[in-house]
CSV table of C-alpha atoms in Angstrom, one decimal:
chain,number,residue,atom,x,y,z
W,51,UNK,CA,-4.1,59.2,23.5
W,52,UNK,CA,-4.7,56.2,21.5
W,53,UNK,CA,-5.2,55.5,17.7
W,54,UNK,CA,-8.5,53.7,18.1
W,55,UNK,CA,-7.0,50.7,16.8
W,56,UNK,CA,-7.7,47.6,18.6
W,57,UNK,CA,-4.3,45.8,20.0
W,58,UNK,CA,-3.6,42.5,17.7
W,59,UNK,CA,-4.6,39.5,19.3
W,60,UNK,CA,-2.7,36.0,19.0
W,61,UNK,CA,-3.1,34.7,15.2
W,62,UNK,CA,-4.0,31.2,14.7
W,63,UNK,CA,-1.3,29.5,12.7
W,64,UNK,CA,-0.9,26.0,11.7
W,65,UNK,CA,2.2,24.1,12.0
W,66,UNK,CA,4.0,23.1,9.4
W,67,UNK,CA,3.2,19.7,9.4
W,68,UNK,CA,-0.3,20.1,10.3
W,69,UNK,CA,-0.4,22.5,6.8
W,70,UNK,CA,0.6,19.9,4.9
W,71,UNK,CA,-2.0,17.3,6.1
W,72,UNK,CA,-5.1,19.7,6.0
W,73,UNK,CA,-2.9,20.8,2.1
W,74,UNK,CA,-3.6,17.0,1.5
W,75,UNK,CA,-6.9,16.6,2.8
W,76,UNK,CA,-8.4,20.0,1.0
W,77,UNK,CA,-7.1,18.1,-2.4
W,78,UNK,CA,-8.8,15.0,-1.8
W,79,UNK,CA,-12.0,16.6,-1.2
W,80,UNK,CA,-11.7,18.6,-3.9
W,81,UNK,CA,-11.0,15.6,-5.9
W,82,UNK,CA,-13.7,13.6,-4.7
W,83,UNK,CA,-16.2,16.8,-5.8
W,84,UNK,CA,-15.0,16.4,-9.0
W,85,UNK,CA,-15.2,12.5,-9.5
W,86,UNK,CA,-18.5,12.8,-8.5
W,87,UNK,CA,-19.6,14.7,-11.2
W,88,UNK,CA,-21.7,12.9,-13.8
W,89,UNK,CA,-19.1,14.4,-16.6
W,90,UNK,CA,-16.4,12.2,-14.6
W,91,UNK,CA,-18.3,9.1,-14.9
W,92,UNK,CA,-19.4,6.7,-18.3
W,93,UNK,CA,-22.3,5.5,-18.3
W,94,UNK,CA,-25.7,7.4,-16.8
W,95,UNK,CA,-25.4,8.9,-13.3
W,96,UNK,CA,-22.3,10.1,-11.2
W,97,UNK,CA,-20.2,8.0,-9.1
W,98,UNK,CA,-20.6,7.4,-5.6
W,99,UNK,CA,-19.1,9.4,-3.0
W,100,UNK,CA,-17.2,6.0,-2.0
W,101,UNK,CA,-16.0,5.2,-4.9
W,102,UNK,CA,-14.9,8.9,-5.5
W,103,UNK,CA,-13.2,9.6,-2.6
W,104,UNK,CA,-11.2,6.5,-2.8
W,105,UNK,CA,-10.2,8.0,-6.3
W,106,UNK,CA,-9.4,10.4,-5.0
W,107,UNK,CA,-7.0,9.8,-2.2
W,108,UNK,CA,-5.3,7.1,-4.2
W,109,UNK,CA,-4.4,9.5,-6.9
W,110,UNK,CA,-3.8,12.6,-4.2
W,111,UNK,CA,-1.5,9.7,-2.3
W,112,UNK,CA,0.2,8.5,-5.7
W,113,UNK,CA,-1.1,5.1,-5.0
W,114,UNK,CA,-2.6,3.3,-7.0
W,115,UNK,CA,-5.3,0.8,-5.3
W,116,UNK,CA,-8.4,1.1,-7.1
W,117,UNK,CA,-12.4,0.2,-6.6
W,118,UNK,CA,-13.6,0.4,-9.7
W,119,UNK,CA,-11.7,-0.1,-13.6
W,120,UNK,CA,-9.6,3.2,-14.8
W,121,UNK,CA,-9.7,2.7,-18.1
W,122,UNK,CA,-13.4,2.0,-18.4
W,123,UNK,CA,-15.4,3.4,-15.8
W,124,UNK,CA,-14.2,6.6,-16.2
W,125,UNK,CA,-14.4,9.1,-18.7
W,126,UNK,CA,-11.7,11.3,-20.1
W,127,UNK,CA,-12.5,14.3,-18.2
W,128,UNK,CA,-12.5,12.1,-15.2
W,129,UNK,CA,-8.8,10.5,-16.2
W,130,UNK,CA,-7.8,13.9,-16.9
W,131,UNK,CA,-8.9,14.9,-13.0
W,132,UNK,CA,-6.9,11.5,-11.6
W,133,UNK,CA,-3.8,12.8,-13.7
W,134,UNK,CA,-4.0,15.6,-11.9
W,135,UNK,CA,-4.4,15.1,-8.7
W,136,UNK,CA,-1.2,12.4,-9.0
W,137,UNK,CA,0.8,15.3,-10.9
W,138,UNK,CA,-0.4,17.4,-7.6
W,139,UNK,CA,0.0,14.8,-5.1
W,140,UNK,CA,3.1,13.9,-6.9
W,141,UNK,CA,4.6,17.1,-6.3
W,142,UNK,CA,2.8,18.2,-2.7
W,143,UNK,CA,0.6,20.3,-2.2
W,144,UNK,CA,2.4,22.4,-0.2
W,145,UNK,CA,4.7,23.0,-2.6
W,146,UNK,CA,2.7,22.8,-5.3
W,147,UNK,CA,1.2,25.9,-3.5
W,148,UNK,CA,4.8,27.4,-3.3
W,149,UNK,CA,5.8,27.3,-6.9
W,150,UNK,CA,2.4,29.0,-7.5
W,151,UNK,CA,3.4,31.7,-4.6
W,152,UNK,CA,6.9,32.3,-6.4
W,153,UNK,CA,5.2,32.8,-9.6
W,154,UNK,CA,3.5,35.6,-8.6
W,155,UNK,CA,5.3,37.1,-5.9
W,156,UNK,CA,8.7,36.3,-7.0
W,157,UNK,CA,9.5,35.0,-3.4
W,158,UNK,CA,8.8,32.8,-0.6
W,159,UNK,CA,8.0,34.0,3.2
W,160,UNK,CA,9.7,32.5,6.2
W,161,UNK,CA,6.7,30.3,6.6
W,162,UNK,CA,6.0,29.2,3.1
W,163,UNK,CA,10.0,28.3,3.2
W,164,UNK,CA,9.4,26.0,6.4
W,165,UNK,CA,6.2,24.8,5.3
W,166,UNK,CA,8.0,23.4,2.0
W,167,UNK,CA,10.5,22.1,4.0
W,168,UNK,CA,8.5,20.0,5.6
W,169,UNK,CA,6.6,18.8,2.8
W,170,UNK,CA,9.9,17.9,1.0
W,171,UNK,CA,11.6,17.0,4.2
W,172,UNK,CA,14.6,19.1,3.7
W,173,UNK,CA,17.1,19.6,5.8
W,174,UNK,CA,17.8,22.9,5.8
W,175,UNK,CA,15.8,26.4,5.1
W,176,UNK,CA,19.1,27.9,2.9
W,177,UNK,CA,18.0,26.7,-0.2
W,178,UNK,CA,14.0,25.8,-0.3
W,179,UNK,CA,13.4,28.1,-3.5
W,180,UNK,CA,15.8,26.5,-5.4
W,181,UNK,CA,14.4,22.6,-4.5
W,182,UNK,CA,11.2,23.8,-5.3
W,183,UNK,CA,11.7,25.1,-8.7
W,184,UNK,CA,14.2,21.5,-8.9
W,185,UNK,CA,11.3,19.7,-7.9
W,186,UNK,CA,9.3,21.6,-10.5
W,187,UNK,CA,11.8,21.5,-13.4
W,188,UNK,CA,12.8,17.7,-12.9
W,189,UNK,CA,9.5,16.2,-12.6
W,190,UNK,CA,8.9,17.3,-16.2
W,191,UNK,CA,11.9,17.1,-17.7
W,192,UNK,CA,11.7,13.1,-16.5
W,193,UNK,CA,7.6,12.9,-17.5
W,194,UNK,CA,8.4,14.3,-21.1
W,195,UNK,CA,11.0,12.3,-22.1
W,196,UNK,CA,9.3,9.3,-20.6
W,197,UNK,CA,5.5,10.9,-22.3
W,198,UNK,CA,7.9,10.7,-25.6
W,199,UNK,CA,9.0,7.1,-25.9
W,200,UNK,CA,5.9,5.5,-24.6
W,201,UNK,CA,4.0,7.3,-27.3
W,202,UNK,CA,5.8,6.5,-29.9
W,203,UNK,CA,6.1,3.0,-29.1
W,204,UNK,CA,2.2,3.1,-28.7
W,205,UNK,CA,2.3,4.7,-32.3
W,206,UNK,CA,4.7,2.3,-33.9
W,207,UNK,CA,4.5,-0.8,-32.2
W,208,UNK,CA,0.6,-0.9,-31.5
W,209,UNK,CA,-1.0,1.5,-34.3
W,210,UNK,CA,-2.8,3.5,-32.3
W,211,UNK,CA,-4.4,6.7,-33.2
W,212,UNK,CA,-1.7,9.7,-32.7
W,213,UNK,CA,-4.2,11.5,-30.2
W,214,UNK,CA,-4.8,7.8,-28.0
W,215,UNK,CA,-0.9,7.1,-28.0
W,216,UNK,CA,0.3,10.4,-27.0
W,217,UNK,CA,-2.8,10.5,-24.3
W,218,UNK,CA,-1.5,7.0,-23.1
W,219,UNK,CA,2.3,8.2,-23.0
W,220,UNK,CA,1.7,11.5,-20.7
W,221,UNK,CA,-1.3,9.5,-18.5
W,222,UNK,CA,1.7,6.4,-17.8
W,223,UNK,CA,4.9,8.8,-17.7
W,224,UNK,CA,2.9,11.3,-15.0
W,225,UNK,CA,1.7,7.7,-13.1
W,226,UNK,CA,5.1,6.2,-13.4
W,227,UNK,CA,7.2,8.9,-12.0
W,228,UNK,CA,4.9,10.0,-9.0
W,229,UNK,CA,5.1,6.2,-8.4
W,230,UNK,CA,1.5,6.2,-8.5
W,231,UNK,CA,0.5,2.9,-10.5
W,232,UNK,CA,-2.5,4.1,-12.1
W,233,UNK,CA,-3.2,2.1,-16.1
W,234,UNK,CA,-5.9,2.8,-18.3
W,235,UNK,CA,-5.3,-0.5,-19.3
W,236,UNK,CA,-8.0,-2.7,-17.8
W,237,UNK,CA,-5.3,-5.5,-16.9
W,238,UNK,CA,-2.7,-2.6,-15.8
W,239,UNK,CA,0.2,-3.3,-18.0
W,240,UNK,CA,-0.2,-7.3,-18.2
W,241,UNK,CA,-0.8,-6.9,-22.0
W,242,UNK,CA,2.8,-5.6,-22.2
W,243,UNK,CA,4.8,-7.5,-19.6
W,244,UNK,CA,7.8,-8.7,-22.0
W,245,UNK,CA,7.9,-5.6,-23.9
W,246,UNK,CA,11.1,-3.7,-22.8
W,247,UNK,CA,10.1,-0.8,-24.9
W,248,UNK,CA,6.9,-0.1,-22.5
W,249,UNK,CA,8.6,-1.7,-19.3
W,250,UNK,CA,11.9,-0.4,-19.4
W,251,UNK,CA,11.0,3.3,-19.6
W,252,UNK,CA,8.1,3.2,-16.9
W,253,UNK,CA,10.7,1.3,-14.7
W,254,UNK,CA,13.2,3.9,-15.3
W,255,UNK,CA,10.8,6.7,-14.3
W,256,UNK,CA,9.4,5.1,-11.1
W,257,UNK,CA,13.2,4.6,-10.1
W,258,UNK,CA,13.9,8.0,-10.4
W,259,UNK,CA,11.2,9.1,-8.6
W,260,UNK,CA,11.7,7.0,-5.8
W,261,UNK,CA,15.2,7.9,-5.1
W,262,UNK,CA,14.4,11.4,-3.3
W,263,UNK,CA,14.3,15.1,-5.3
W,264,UNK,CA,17.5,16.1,-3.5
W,265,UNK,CA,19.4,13.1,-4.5
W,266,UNK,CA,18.6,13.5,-8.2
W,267,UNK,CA,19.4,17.4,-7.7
W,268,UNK,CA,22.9,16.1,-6.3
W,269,UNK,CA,23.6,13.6,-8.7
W,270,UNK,CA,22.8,16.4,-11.7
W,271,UNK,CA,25.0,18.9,-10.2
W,272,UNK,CA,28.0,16.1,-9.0
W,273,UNK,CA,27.2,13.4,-10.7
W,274,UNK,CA,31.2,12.8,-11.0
W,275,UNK,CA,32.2,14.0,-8.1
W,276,UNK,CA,31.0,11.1,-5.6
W,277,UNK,CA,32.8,12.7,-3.0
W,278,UNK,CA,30.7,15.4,-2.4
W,279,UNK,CA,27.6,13.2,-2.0
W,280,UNK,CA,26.1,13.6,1.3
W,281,UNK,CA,25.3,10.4,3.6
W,282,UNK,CA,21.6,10.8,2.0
W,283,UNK,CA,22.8,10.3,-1.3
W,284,UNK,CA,24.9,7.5,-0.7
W,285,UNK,CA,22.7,5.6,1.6
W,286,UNK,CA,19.9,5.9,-1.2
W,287,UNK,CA,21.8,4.8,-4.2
W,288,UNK,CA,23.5,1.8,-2.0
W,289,UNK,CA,20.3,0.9,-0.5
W,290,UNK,CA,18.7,1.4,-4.0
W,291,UNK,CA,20.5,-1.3,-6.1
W,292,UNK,CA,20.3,-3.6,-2.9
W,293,UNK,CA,17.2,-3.9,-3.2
W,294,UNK,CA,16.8,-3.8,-6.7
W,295,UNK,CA,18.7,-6.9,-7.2
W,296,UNK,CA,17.3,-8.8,-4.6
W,297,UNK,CA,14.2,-8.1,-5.3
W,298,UNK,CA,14.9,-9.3,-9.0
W,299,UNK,CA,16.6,-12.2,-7.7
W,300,UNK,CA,13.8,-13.2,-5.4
W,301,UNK,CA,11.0,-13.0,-7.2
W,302,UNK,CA,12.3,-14.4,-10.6
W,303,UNK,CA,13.2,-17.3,-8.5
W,304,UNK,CA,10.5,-17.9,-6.7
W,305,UNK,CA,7.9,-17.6,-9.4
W,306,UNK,CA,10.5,-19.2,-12.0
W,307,UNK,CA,8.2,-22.5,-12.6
W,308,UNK,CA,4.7,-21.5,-11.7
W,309,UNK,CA,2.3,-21.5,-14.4
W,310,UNK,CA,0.5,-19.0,-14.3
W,311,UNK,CA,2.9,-16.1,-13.6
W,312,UNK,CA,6.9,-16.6,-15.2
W,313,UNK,CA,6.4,-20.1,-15.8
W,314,UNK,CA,5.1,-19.8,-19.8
W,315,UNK,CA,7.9,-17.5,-20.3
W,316,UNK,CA,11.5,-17.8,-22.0
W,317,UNK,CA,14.0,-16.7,-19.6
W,318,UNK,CA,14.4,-13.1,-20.9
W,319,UNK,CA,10.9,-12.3,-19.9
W,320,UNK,CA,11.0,-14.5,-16.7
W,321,UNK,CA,14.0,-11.6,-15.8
W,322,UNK,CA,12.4,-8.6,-17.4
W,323,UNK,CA,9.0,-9.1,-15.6
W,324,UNK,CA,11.3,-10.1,-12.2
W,325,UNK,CA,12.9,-6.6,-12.8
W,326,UNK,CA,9.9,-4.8,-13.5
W,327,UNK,CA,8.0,-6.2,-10.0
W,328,UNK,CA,10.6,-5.8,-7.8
W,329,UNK,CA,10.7,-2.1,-9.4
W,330,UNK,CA,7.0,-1.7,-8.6
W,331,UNK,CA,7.4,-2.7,-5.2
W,332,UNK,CA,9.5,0.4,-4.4
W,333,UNK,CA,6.0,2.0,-4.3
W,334,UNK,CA,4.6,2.5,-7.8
W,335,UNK,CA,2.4,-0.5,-7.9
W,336,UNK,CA,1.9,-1.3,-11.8
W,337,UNK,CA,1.9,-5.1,-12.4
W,338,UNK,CA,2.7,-6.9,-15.7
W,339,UNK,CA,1.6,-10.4,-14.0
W,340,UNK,CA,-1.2,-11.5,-12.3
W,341,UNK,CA,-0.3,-10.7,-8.7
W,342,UNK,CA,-3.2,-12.5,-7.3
W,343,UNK,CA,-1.6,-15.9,-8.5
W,344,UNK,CA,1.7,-15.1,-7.1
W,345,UNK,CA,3.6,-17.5,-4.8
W,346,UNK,CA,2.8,-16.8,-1.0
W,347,UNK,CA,6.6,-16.5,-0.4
W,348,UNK,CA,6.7,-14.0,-3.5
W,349,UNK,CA,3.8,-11.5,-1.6
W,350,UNK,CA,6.0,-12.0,1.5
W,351,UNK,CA,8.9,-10.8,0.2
W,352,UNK,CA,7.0,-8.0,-1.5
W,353,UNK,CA,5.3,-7.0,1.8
W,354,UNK,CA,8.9,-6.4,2.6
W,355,UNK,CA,10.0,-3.9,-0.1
W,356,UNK,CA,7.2,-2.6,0.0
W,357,UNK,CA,7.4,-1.4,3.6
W,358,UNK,CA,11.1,-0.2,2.9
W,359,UNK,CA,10.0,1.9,-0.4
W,360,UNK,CA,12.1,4.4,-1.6
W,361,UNK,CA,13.9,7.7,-0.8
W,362,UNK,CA,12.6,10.0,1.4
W,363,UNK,CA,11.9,13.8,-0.5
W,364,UNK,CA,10.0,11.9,-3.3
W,365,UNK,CA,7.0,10.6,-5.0
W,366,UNK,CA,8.0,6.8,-2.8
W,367,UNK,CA,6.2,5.6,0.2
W,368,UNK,CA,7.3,3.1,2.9
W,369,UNK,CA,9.8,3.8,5.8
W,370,UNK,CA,12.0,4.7,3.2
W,371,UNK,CA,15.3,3.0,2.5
W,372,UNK,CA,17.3,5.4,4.9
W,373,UNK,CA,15.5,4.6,8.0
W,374,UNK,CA,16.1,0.9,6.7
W,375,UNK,CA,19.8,1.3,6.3
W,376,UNK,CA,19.8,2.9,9.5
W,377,UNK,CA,18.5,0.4,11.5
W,378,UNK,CA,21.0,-2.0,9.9
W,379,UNK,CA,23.7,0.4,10.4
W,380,UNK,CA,22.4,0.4,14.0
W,381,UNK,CA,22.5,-3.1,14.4
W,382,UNK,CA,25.6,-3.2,13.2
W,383,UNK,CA,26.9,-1.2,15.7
W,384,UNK,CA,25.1,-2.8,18.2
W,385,UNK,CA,26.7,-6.5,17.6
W,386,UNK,CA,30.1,-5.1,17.3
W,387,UNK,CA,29.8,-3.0,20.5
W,388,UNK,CA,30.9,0.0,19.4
W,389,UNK,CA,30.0,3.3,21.2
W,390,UNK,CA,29.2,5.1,17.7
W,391,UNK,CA,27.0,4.4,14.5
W,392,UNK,CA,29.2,5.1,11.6
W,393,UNK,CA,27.9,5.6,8.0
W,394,UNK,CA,30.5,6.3,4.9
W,395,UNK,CA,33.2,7.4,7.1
W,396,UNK,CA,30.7,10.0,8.8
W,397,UNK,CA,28.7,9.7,12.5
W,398,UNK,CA,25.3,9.4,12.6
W,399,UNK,CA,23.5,11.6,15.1
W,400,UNK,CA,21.6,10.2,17.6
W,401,UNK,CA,18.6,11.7,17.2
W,402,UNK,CA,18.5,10.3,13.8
W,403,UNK,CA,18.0,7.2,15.9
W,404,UNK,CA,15.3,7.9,17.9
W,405,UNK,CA,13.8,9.3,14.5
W,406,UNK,CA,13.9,5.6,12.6
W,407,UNK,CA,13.2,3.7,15.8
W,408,UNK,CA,10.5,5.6,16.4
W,409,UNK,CA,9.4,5.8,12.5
W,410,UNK,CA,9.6,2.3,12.4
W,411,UNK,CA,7.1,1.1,15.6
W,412,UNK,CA,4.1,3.5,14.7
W,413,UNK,CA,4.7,1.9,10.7
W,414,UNK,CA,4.7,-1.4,12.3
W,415,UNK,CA,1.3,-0.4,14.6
W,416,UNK,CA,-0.5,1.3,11.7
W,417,UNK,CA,0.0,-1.9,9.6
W,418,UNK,CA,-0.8,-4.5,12.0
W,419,UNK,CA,-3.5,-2.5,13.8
W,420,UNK,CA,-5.0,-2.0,10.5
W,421,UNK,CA,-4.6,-6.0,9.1
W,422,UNK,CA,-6.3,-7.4,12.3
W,423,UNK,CA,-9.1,-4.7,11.7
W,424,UNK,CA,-9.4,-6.1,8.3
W,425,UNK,CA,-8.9,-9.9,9.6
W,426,UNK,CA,-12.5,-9.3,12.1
W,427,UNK,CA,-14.4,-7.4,8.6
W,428,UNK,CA,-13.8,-10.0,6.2
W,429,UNK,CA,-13.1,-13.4,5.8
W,430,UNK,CA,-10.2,-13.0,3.4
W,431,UNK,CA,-6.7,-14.7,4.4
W,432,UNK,CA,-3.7,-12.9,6.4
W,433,UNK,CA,-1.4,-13.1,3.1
W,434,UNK,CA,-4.1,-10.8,0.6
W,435,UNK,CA,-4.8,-8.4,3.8
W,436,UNK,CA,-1.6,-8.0,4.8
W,437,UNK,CA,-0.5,-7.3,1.1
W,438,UNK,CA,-3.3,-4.5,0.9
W,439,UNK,CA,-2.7,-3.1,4.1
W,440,UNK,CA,1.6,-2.8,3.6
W,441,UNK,CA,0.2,-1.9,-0.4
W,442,UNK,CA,-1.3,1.2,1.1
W,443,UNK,CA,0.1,2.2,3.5
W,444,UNK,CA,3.8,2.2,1.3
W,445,UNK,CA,1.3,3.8,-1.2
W,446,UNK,CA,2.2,1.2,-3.3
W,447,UNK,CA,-0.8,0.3,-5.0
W,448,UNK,CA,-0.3,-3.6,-6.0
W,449,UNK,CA,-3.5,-5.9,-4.7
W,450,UNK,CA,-4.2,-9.5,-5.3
W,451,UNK,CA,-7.3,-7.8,-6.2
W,452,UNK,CA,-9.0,-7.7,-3.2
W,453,UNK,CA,-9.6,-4.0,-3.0
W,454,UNK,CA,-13.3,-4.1,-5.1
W,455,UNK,CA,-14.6,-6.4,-3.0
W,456,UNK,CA,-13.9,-5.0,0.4
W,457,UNK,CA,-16.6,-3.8,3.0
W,458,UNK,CA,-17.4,-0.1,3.3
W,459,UNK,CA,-15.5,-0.3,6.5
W,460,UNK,CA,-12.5,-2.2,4.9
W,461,UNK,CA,-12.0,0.5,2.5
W,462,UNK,CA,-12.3,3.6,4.9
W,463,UNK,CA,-9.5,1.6,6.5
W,464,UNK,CA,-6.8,1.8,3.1
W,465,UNK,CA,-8.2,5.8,2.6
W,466,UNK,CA,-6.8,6.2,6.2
W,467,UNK,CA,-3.8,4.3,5.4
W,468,UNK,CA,-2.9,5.8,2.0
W,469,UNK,CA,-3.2,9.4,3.8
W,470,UNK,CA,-1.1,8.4,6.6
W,471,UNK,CA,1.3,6.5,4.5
W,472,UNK,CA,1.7,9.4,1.7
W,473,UNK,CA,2.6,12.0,4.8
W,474,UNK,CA,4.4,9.4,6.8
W,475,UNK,CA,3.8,8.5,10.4
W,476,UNK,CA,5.6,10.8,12.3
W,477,UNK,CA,4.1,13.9,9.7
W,478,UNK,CA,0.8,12.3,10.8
W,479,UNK,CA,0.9,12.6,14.5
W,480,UNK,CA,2.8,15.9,14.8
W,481,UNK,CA,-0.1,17.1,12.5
W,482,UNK,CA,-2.1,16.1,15.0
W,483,UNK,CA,-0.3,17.0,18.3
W,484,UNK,CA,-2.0,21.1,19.6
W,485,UNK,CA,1.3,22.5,20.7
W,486,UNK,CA,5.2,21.3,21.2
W,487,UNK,CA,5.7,20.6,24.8
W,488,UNK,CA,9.7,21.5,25.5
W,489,UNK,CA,10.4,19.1,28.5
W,490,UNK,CA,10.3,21.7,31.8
W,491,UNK,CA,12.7,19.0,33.3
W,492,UNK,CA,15.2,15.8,33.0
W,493,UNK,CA,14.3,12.1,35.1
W,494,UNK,CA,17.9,10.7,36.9
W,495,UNK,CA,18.8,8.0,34.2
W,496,UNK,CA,18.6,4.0,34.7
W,497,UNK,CA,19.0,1.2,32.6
W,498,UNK,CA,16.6,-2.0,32.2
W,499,UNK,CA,17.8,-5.4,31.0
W,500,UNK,CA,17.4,-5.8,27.4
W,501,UNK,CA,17.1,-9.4,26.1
């Protein structure tokens, strides 16, 4: 005798990874609808569904590259919808979506917990909830203090209206922290470029948010105890100031005497706006000089951090500078012959190898693939395309200001790059792979000549 109820069939279910792309996707399009809307637009009319949807996956992407001018074309309901869709972008969608679930159910299933993993690219399961609600509780606790001093010094130092500075203050602390790079300044931040009590604070917030969630939730709970930093940590912060410094060093350098970047400026400014560009380049993409008119040597050097970007679990793009310092670490190794990659006095497992090799070639395909793409569209030179191509995919967000004037087909291009570069590559093509394939069986081994 039965129960009459029909046996359950196989339930559809998404991957992780694949979740977290159509998560991403869903808020684009959702985006785009609104940004379309007449409300969203000044001036008669709506905007266009290009126009919107690059909007929108440039604020859902915390990039940065625009088509059309922030601060004028759109209208305050229409700023208000980029703000948040970098504060949700910012945060994930995924687990955006799981703070919501723990808000009303007070707890997180298995597969909301892996689904969150993935989207913060934790290590573990153990302790998801609490990264969450440290994701949650950082992010503002960072974009209020920062909301704070840049509206007072928009207050103070500029006069403006109480309701325009503190407007100003949240729109550039939420852009600056989810390294997004979006201004409602018409010349980004160029009008403020030696103005340390404008720089200073938006550099400190894209730092922050481009060294990781976990790191910052380690560094808060053992800030003096450096010995219980994990190999993450450590590699960040290192990696972190390296670049910092020489990116400071390199591009103060370089653009030391040209005329029309650092070359009007004492030498205060010449290393404040230095330090501010190299900061940008670790993905948040404000500029407080003319970036068009840059050296060719300076954009080459910025292609580079740029592709490194910042820590991995954060509002940065890029490889991220672990799979850098892994490489190095690698190389290292390599040179000195040892059997072993060692890191801090710890051993690096060798998948994490095959992990950052393999990161590294499909970054090194999408940009190229997508520059010579660009290079048979248009007749614009290899040092602007390659800029915009490594700008987006890093979801950087710094143009020579090319973007505008792209072909339709140019700018379907950096929507595809910015969504492939906020999930990163190997996100991307799991989220597209059907089903895991466990080898059945093991090839005898043999080695080719290398070099």
């Amino acid at each position: 005798m039965t129960n009459g109820r029909r046996p359950a069939g196989p339930k559809f279910r998404l991957h992780p990874a694949q979740a977290v792309a159509t998560g991403f996707a869903l808020t684009v399009l959702i985006g785009t609808g609104l940004l379309s809307l007449p409300v969203a637009k000044a001036g008669p009319g709506g905007a266009s569904f290009a126009e919107a949807i690059f909007t929108a996956t440039s604020a859902v992407c915390v990039t940065g590259l625009t088509v059309v001018d922030t601060a004028t074309y759109w209208t305050p309901f229409g700023q208000v919808v980029i703000l948040l869709l970098i504060q949700v972008g910012g945060f994930g969608v995924m687990t955006f979506a799981s703070v919501i679930g723990l808000a009303v159910v007070r707890r997180l299933s298995l597969r909301s917990r892996v689904t969150a993993a993935s989207e913060v690219r934790s290590v573990g399961l153990e302790d998801v909830k609490g990264l969450v609600l440290g994701v949650v509780t950082i992010s503002l606790a960072v974009e209020m203090i920062v909301a704070l001093l840049l509206s007072l010094r928009f207050l103070v130092g500029y006069g403006e209206p109480v309701g325009r500075a503190i407007w100003l203050g949240v729109f550039h602390a939420v852009s600056s922290f989810n390294n997004a790079g979006f201004a409602l300044f018409t010349d980004n931040l160029m009008g403020y470029a030696v103005d340390p009590f404008i720089c200073l604070p938006i550099a400190a917030a894209v730092i922050l948010g481009g060294l990781g969630f976990p790191v910052i939730v380690q560094l808060r709970k053992h800030l003096r105890s450096p010995r219980q930093w994990t190999m993450n940590t450590r590699i960040v912060l290192a990696g972190t100031v390296t670049l910092l410094v020489a990116g400071t060093v390199y591009i103060t350098a370089v653009e030391w005497s040209n005329p029309a970047t650092l070359g009007p400026l004492d030498w205060p400014a010449k290393v404040l706006v230095g330090f501010f560009q190299s900061v940008q380049t670790r993905t948040a993409g404000f500029n407080s000089i003319d970036v068009g008119a840059m050296d060719s040597a300076s954009l080459l050097g910025m292609d580079v951090l740029m592709f490194i970007g910042g820590g991995p679990a954060g509002t940065a793009g890029g490889i991220k500078v672990t799979t850098f310092a892994v490489l190095y670490f690698i190389l290292v190794a390599e040179i000195r012959g040892d059997g072993v990659v060692n890191v801090f006095g710890k051993r690096l497992s060798r998948a994490v190898h095959r992990q950052a090799i393999t990161l590294v070639l499909l970054a090194v395909f999408v940009v190229t693939a997508s520059t010579a793409a660009l290079m048979l569209i248009t007749d614009i030179g290899l040092d602007a395309l390659l800029f915009e191509t490594i700008s987006a995919f890093g979801t950087v967000g710094m143009s020579t200001g090319i973007t505008a004037g792209l072909p339709p087909a140019g700018q379907a291009i950096l929507i595809l790059l910015m969504f492939i570069g906020r999930l990163g590559p190997i996100t991307f093509a799991s989220a597209l792979a059907l089903r895991e394939r466990p080898p059945a069986y093991e090839f005898p081994k043999e080695r080719p000549i290398i070099g």
